[in-house]
Coordinates of C-alpha atoms and ligand atoms in Angstrom, one line a residue:
X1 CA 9.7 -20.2 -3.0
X2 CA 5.9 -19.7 -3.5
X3 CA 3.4 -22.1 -1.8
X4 CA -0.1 -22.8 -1.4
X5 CA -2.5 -22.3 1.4
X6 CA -4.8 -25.0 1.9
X7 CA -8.0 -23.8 3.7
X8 CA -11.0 -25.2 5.2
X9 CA -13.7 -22.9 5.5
X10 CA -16.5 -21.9 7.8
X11 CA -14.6 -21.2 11.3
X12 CA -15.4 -17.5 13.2
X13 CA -12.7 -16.2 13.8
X14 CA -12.0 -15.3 17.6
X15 CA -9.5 -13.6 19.6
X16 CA -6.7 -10.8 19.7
X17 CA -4.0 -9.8 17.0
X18 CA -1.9 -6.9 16.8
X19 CA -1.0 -4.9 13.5
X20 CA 2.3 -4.6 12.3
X21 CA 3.5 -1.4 11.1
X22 CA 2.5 -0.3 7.6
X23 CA 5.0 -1.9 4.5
X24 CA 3.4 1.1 2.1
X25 CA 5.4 3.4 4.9
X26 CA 7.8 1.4 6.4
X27 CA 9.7 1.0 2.9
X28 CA 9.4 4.5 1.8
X29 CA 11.4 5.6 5.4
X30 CA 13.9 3.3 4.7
X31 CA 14.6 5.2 1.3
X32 CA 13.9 8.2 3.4
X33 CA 17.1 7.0 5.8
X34 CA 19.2 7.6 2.1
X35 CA 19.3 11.3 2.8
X36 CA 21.7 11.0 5.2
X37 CA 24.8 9.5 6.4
X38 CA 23.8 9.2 10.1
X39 CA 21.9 5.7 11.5
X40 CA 18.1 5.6 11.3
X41 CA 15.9 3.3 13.3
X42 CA 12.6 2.1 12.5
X43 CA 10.7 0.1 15.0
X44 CA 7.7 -1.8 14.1
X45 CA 8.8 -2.6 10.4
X46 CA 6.7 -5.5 9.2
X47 CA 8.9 -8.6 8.4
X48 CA 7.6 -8.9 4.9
X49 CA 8.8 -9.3 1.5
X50 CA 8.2 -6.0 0.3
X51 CA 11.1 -4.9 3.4
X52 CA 13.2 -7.7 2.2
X53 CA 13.3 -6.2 -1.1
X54 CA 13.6 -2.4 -0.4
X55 CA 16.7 -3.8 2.0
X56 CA 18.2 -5.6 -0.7
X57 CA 17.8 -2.1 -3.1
X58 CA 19.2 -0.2 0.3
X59 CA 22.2 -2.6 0.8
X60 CA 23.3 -2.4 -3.7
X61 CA 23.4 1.3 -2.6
X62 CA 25.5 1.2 0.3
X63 CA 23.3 1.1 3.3
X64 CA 24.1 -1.3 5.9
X65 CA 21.0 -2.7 7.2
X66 CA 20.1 -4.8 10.3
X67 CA 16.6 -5.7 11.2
X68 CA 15.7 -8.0 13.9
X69 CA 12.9 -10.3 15.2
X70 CA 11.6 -7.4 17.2
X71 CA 10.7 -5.7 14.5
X72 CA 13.6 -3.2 14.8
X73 CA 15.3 -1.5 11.5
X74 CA 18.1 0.1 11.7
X75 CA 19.5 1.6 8.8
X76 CA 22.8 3.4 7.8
X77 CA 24.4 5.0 4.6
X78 CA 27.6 6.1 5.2
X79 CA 28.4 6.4 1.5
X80 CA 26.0 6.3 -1.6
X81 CA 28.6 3.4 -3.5
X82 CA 26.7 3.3 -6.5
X83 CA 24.0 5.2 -7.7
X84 CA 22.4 2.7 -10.5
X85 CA 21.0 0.2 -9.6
X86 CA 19.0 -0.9 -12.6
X87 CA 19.0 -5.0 -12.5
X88 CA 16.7 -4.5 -10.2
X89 CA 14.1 -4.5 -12.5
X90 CA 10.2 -5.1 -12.0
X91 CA 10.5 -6.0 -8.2
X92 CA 8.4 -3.3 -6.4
X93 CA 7.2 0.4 -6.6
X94 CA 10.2 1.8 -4.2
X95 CA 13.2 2.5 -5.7
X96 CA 11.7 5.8 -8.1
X97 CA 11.7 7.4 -4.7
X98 CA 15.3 7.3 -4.6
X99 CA 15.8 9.7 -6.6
X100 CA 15.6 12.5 -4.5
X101 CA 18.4 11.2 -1.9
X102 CA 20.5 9.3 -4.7
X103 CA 21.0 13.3 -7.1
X104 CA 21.4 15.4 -3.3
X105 CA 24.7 13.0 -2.1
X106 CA 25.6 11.8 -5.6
X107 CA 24.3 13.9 -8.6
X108 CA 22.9 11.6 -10.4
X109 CA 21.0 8.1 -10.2
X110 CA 19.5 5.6 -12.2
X111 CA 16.9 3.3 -11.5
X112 CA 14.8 0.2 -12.8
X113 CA 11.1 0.6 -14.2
X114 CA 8.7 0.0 -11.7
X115 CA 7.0 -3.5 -10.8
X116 CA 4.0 -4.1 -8.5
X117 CA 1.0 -5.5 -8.8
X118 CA -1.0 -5.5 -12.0
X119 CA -3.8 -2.9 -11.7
X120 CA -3.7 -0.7 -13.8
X121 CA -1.3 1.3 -16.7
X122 CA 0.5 2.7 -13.1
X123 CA 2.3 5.7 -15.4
X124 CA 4.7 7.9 -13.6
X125 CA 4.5 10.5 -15.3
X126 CA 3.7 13.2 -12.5
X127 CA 7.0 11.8 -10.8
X128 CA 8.9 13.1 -13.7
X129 CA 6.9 16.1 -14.1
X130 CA 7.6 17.5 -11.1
X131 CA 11.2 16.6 -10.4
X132 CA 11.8 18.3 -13.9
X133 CA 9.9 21.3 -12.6
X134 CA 12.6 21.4 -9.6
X135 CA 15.8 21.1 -12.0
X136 CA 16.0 17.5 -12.2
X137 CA 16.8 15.8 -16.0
X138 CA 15.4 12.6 -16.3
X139 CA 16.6 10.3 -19.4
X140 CA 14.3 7.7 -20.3
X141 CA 16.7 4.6 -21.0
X142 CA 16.0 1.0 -22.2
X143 CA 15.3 -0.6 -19.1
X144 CA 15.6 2.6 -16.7
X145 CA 15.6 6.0 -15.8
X146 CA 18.4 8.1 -15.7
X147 CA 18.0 11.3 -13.8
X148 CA 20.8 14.3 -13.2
X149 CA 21.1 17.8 -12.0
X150 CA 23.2 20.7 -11.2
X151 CA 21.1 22.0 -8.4
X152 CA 17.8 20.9 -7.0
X153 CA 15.3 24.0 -6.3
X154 CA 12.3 24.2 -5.3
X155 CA 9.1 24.8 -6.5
X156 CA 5.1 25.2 -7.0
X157 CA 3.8 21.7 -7.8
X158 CA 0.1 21.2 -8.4
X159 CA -1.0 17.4 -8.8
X160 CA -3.8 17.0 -11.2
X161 CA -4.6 13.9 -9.2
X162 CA -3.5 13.2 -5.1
X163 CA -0.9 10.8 -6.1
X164 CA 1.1 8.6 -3.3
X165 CA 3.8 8.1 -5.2
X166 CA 4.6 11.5 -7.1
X167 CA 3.7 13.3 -3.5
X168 CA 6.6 11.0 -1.5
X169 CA 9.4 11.3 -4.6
X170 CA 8.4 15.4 -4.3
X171 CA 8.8 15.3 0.1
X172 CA 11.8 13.3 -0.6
X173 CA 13.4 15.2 -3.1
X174 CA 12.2 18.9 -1.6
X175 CA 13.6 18.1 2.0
X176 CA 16.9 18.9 0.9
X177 CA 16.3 21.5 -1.9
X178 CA 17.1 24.9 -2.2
X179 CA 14.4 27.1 -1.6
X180 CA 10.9 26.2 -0.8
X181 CA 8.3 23.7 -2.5
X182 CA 4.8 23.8 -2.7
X183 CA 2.9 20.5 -3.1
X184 CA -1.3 21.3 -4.1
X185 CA -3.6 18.4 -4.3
X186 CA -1.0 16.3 -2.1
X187 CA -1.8 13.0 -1.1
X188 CA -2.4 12.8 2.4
X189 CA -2.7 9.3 3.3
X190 CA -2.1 8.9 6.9
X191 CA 1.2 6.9 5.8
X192 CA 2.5 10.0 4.3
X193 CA 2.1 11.8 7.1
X194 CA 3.7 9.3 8.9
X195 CA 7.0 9.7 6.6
X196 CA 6.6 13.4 7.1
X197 CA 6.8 13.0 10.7
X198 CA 10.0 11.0 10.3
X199 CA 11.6 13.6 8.1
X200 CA 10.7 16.3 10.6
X201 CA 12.6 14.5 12.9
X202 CA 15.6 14.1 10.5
X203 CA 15.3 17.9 10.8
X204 CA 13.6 18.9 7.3
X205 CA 11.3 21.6 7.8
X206 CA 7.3 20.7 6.5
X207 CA 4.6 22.0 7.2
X208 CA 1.0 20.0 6.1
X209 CA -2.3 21.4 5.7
X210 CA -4.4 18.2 5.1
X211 CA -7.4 19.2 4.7
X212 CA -6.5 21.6 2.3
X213 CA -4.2 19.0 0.9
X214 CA -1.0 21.6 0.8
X215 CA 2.5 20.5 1.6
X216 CA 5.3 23.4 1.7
X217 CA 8.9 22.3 2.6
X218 CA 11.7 24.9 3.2
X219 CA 14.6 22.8 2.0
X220 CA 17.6 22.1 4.5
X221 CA 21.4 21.5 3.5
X222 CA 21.7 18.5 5.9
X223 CA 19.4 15.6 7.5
X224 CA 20.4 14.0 10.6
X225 CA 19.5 10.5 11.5
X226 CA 16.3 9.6 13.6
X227 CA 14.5 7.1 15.9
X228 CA 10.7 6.5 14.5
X229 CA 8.1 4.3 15.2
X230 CA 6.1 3.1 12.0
X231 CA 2.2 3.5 11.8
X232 CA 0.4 0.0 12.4
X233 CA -0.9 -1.0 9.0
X234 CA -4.4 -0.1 7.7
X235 CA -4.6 -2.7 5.2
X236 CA -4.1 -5.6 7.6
X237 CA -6.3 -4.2 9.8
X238 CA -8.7 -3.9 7.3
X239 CA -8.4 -8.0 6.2
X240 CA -8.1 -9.2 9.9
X241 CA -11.7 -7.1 10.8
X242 CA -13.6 -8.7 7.3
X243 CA -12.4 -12.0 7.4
X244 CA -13.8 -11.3 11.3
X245 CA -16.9 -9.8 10.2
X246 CA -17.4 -12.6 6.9
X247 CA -16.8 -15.0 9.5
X248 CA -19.3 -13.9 12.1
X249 CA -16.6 -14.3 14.4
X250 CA -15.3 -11.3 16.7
X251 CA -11.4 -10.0 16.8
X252 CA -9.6 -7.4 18.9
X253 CA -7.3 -5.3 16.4
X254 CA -4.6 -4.0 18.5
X255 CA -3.1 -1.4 17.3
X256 CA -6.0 -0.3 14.9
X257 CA -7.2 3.1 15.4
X258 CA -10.3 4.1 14.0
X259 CA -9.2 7.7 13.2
X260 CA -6.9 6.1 10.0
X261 CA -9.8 3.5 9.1
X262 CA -12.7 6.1 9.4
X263 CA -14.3 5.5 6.0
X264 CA -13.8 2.0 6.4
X265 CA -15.3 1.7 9.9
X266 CA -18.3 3.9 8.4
X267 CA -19.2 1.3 5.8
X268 CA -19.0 -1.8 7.6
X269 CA -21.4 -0.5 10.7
X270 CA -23.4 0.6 8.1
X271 CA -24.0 -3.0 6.8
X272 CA -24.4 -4.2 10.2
X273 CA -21.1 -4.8 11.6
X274 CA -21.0 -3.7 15.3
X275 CA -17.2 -1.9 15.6
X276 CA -15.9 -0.6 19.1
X277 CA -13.0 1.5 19.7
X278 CA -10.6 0.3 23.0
X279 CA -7.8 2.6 24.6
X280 CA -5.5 0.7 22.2
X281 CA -7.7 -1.7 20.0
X282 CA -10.9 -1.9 17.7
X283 CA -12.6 -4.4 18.0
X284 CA -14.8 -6.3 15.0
X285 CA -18.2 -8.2 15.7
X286 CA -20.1 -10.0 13.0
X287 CA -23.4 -10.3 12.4
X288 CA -26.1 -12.7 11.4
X289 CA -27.0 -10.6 8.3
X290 CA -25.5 -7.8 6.6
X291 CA -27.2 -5.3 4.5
X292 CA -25.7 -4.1 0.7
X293 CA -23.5 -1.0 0.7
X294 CA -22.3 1.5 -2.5
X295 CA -18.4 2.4 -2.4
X296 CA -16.4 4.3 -4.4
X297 CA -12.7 4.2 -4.1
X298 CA -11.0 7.4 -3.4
X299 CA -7.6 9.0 -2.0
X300 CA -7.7 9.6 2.0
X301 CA -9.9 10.4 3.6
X302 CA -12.0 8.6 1.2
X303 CA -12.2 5.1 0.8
X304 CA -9.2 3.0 0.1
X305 CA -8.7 1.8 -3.2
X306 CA -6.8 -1.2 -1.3
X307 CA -9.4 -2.0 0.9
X308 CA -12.2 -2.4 -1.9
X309 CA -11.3 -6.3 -2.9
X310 CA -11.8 -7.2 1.2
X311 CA -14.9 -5.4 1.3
X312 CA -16.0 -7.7 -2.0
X313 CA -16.4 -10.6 0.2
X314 CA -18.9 -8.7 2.9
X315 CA -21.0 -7.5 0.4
X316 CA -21.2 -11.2 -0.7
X317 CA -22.6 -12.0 2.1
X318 CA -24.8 -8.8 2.3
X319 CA -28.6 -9.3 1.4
X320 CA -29.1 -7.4 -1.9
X321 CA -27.3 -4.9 -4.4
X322 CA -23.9 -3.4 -3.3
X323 CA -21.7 -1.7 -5.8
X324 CA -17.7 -0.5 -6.0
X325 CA -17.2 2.4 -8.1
X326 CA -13.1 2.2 -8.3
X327 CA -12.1 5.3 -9.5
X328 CA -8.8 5.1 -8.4
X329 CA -7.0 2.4 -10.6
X330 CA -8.4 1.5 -13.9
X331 CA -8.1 -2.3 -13.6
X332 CA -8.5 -3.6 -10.3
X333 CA -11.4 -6.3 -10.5
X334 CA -9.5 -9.0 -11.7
X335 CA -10.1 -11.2 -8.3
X336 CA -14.0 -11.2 -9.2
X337 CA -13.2 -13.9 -11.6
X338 CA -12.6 -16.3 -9.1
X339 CA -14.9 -15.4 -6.5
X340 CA -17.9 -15.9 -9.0
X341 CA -16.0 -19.4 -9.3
X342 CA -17.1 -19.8 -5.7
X343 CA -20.6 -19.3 -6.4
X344 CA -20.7 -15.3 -5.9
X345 CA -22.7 -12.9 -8.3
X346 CA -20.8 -10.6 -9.2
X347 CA -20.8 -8.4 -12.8
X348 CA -18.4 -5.7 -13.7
X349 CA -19.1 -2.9 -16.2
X350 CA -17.2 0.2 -17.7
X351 CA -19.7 2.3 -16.8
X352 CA -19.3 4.7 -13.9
X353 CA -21.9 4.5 -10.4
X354 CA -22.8 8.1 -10.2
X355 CA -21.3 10.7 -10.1
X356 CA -18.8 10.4 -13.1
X357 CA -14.8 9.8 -12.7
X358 CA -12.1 10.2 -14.8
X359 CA -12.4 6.3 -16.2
X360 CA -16.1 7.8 -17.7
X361 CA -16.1 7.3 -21.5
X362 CA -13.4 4.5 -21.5
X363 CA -13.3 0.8 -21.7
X364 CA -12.2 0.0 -18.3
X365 CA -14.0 -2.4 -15.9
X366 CA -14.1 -0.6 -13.6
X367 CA -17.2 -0.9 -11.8
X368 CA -18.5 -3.7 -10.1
X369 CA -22.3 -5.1 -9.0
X370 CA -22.8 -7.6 -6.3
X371 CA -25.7 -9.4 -5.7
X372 CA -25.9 -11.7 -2.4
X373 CA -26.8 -13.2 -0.1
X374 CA -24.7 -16.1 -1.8
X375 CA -22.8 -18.6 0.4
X376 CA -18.8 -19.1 -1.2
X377 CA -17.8 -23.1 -1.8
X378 CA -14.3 -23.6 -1.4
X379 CA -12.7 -24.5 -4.8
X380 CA -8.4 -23.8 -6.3
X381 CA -7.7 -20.5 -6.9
X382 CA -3.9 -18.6 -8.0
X383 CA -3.5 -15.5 -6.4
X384 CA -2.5 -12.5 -8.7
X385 CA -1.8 -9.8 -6.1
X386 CA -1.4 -8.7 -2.6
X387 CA -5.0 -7.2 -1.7
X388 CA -6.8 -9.3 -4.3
X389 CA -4.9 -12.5 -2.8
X390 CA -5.8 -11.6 1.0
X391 CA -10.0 -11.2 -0.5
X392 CA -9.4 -14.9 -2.0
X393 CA -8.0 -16.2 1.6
X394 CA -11.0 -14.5 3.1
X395 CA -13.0 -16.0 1.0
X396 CA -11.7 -19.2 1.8
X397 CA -12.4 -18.6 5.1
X398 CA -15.6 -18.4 4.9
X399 CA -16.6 -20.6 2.1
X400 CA -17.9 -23.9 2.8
X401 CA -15.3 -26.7 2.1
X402 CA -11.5 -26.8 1.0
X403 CA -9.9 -24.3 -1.2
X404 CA -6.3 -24.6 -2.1
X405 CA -5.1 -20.9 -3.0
X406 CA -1.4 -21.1 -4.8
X407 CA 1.0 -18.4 -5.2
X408 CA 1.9 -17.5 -1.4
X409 CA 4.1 -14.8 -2.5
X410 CA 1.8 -12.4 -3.1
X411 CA 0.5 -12.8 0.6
X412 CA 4.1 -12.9 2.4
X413 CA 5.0 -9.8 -0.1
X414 CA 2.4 -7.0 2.0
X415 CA 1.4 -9.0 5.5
X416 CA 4.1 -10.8 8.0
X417 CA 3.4 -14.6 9.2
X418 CA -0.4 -14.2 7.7
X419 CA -0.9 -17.8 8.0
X420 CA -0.1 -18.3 11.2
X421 CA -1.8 -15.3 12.3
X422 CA -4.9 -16.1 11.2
X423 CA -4.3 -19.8 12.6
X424 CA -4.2 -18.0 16.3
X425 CA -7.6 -16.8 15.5
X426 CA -8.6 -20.2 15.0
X427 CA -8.8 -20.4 11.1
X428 CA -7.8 -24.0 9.7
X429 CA -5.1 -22.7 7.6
X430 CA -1.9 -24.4 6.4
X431 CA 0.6 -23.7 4.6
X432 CA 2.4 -26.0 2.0
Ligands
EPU1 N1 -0.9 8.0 -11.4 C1 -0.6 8.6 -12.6 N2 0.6 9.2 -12.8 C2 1.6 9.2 -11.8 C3 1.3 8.5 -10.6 C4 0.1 8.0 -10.4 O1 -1.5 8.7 -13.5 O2 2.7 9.7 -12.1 C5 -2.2 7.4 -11.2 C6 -2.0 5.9 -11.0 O3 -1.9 5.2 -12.3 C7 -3.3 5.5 -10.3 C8 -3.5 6.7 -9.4 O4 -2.7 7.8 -10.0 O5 -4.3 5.4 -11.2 C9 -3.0 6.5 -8.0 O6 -1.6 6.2 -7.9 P1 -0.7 6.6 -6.7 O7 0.5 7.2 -7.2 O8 -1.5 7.3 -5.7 O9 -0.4 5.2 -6.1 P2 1.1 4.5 -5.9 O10 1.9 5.4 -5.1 O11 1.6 3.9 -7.1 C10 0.4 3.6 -3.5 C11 0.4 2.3 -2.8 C12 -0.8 1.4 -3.4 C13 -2.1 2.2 -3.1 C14 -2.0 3.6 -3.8 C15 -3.3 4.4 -3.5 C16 2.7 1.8 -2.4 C17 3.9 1.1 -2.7 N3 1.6 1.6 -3.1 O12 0.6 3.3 -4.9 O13 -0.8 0.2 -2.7 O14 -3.2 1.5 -3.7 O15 -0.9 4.3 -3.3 O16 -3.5 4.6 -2.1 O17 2.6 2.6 -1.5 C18 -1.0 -2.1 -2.3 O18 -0.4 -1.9 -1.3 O19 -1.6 -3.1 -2.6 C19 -1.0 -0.9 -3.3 C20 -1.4 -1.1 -4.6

């Protein structure tokens, strides 16, 4: 049941707090483990909703699924039991990657339209594209996808755009195809790589050129299970070091690395933050005053589209004109709405910041212009989404007085025990 976090503004935040590993990777293995009948094990899996419901999508398969306290997953599918699983309907992004491993043991599979957050038109159209282009049939039904095929090959894919998504449901589908495929203008987001690592050690043969963003798989008849250990997660080490830095508080990231948060750690030292890097931690020091920053959103190694509504509440506190250029989804600015509520200056416009991205010409909002220094008041707020929920709990935090932010779900959906997480770093944060 959702909740409401009451919060009292205007504490630093102090101390140590380790990542968990990444839910955007974490659920995509688990679908991963669907390519073969031997036990997988996935240590470090965040205890979060978004788990919860990929297991529950895993277990209407016929995986059986055990994940403990320690953070353990282990995951087996002796038999695909049913290959439709369309009731599902609207609960997250996952189960279109189970195509792949639902046609190699089964033939066929059907699957629910996708859910997630509401940021955009979020087609899937380069999914489809490309499993067509490796013999795949894909019927669209009233409430699903239908998808067939006599043999899966492989093939030359180019992505017009670096797509997360359409690159996993390729890896996932090419592992076990015949012949070799060719991914151009992949995503490589370090939590693909991270999937790619656990398939290698399944026993699918991938190479990954990064910087050239080209993926080639030579396609394998079987997969074996495998033991992996899940990257920690970017995005809640991104949240944990600005509600630090918004705070002018100082926290110790373990588990952070600055080589996956490199354009993030750029930006925020270049508005003052000091950032240092430990054997195993990075740690986050505030400042008494920030200067204003430009950003534009872009696939890795660019700047995270996910980490843009976090960064919102810096730059609120920066002296002067920032901007975020989010060329990445078309509607993501949906949060500002509240945080102007709080007392922040913020407009949005459908106007590019130079230079030009594909949104130029169009009518989304897609820009936005902050002018601060302004200091937050705490005021009621309903959370819409995961990252635009964690910018109105940082704002919280550092607003002056009590804000009550409903809708809990959102939170618990991408980040484990946030709450009391942020209580050990001394925030006055409750839960109700
Ligand atoms: N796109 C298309 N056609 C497609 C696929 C994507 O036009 O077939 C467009 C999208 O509409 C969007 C852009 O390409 O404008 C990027 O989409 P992408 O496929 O890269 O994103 P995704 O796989 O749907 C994942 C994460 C997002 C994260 C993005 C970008 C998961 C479950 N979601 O989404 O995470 O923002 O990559 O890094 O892994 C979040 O965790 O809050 C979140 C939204």
């Amino acid at each position: 049941m959702t909740g409401k976090f009451i919060i009292q503004g205007g504490t630093p935040l102090r101390g140590d707090v380790t990542v968990y590993g990444a839910k955007n990777a974490a659920s995509k293995m688990m679908i991963a483990s669907l390519l073969t009948d031997e036990p997988c094990v996935l240590e470090n899996v965040p205890l979060s909703q978004e788990i919860d419901i990929t297991r529950e999508f895993c277990e209407r398969i016929g995986s059986e699924v055990a994940i403990g306290m320690d953070h353990r997953c282990e995951i087996r599918t002796p038999e695909i039991k049913n290959t439709s699983v369309v009731e599902f309907s609207r609960k997250n992004r996952i189960p279109i990657l189970a195509f792949g491993p639902l046609l190699h043991r089964k033939g066929e599979a059907e699957v629910p339209f996708l859910g997630g957050d509401a940021i955009g038109h979020r087609p899937i159209d380069l999914h489809l594209e490309a499993l067509n282009k490796m013999g795949v049939t894909i019927e669209r039904r009233e409430r699903s996808y239908y998808a067939t095929a006599d043999a899966i090959i492989g093939a030359d894919i180019e992505f017009p755009f670096p797509s997360v998504g359409a690159t996993e449901n390729v890896l996932l589908t090419a592992v076990r195809a015949r012949g070799t495929t060719t991914i151009r203008n992949a995503a490589v987001e370090p939590e693909i790589l991270d999937l790619i690592r656990m398939l290698q050690g399944m026993g699918a043969n991938i190479a990954c050129d990064s910087a050239a963003r080209v993926i080639t798989i030579r396609g394998v008849p079987r997969l074996t299970g495998a033991v992996h250990r899940v990257l920690p997660d970017r995005n809640e080490a991104v949240s944990f070091a600005v509600a630090a830095l918004a705070t002018r508080g100082q926290v110790r990231i373990v588990g952070a690395s600055a080589d996956d948060l490199g354009a993030f750690v750029e930006k925020v030292k270049a508005m003052g933050a000091g950032v240092s890097q430990e054997a195993d931690a990075l740690v986050f020091s505030g400042a008494d005053a920030y200067r204003a920053t430009d950003v534009a959103t872009a696939p890795h190694p660019g700047f995270m589209t996910d980490w843009q509504q976090p960064l919102a509440i810096l730059m609120i506190a920066a002296r002067g004109v920032s901007t975020i250029h989010e060329t990445v989804y078309e509607d993501r600015f949906g949060y500002v709405k509240d945080l102007r509520r709080m007392g922040a200056n913020i407009e949005v416009s459908d106007e590019c910041i130079a230079p030009p991205c594909r949104y130029a010409g169009r009518t989304f909002n897609h820009s936005a212009r902050i002018t601060g220094a302004s200091l937050l008041k705490g005021t009621d707020i309903v959370m819409t989404d995961i990252r635009a929920g964690m910018a109105h709990v940082i704002a919280a935090l550092v607003a002056q007085g009590k804000s009550v932010i409903s809708g809990t779900d959102h939170i618990d959906r991408g980040y484990e025990r946030m709450d009391e997480r942020l209580r050990a770093l001394g925030a006055d944060i409750k839960r109700v």
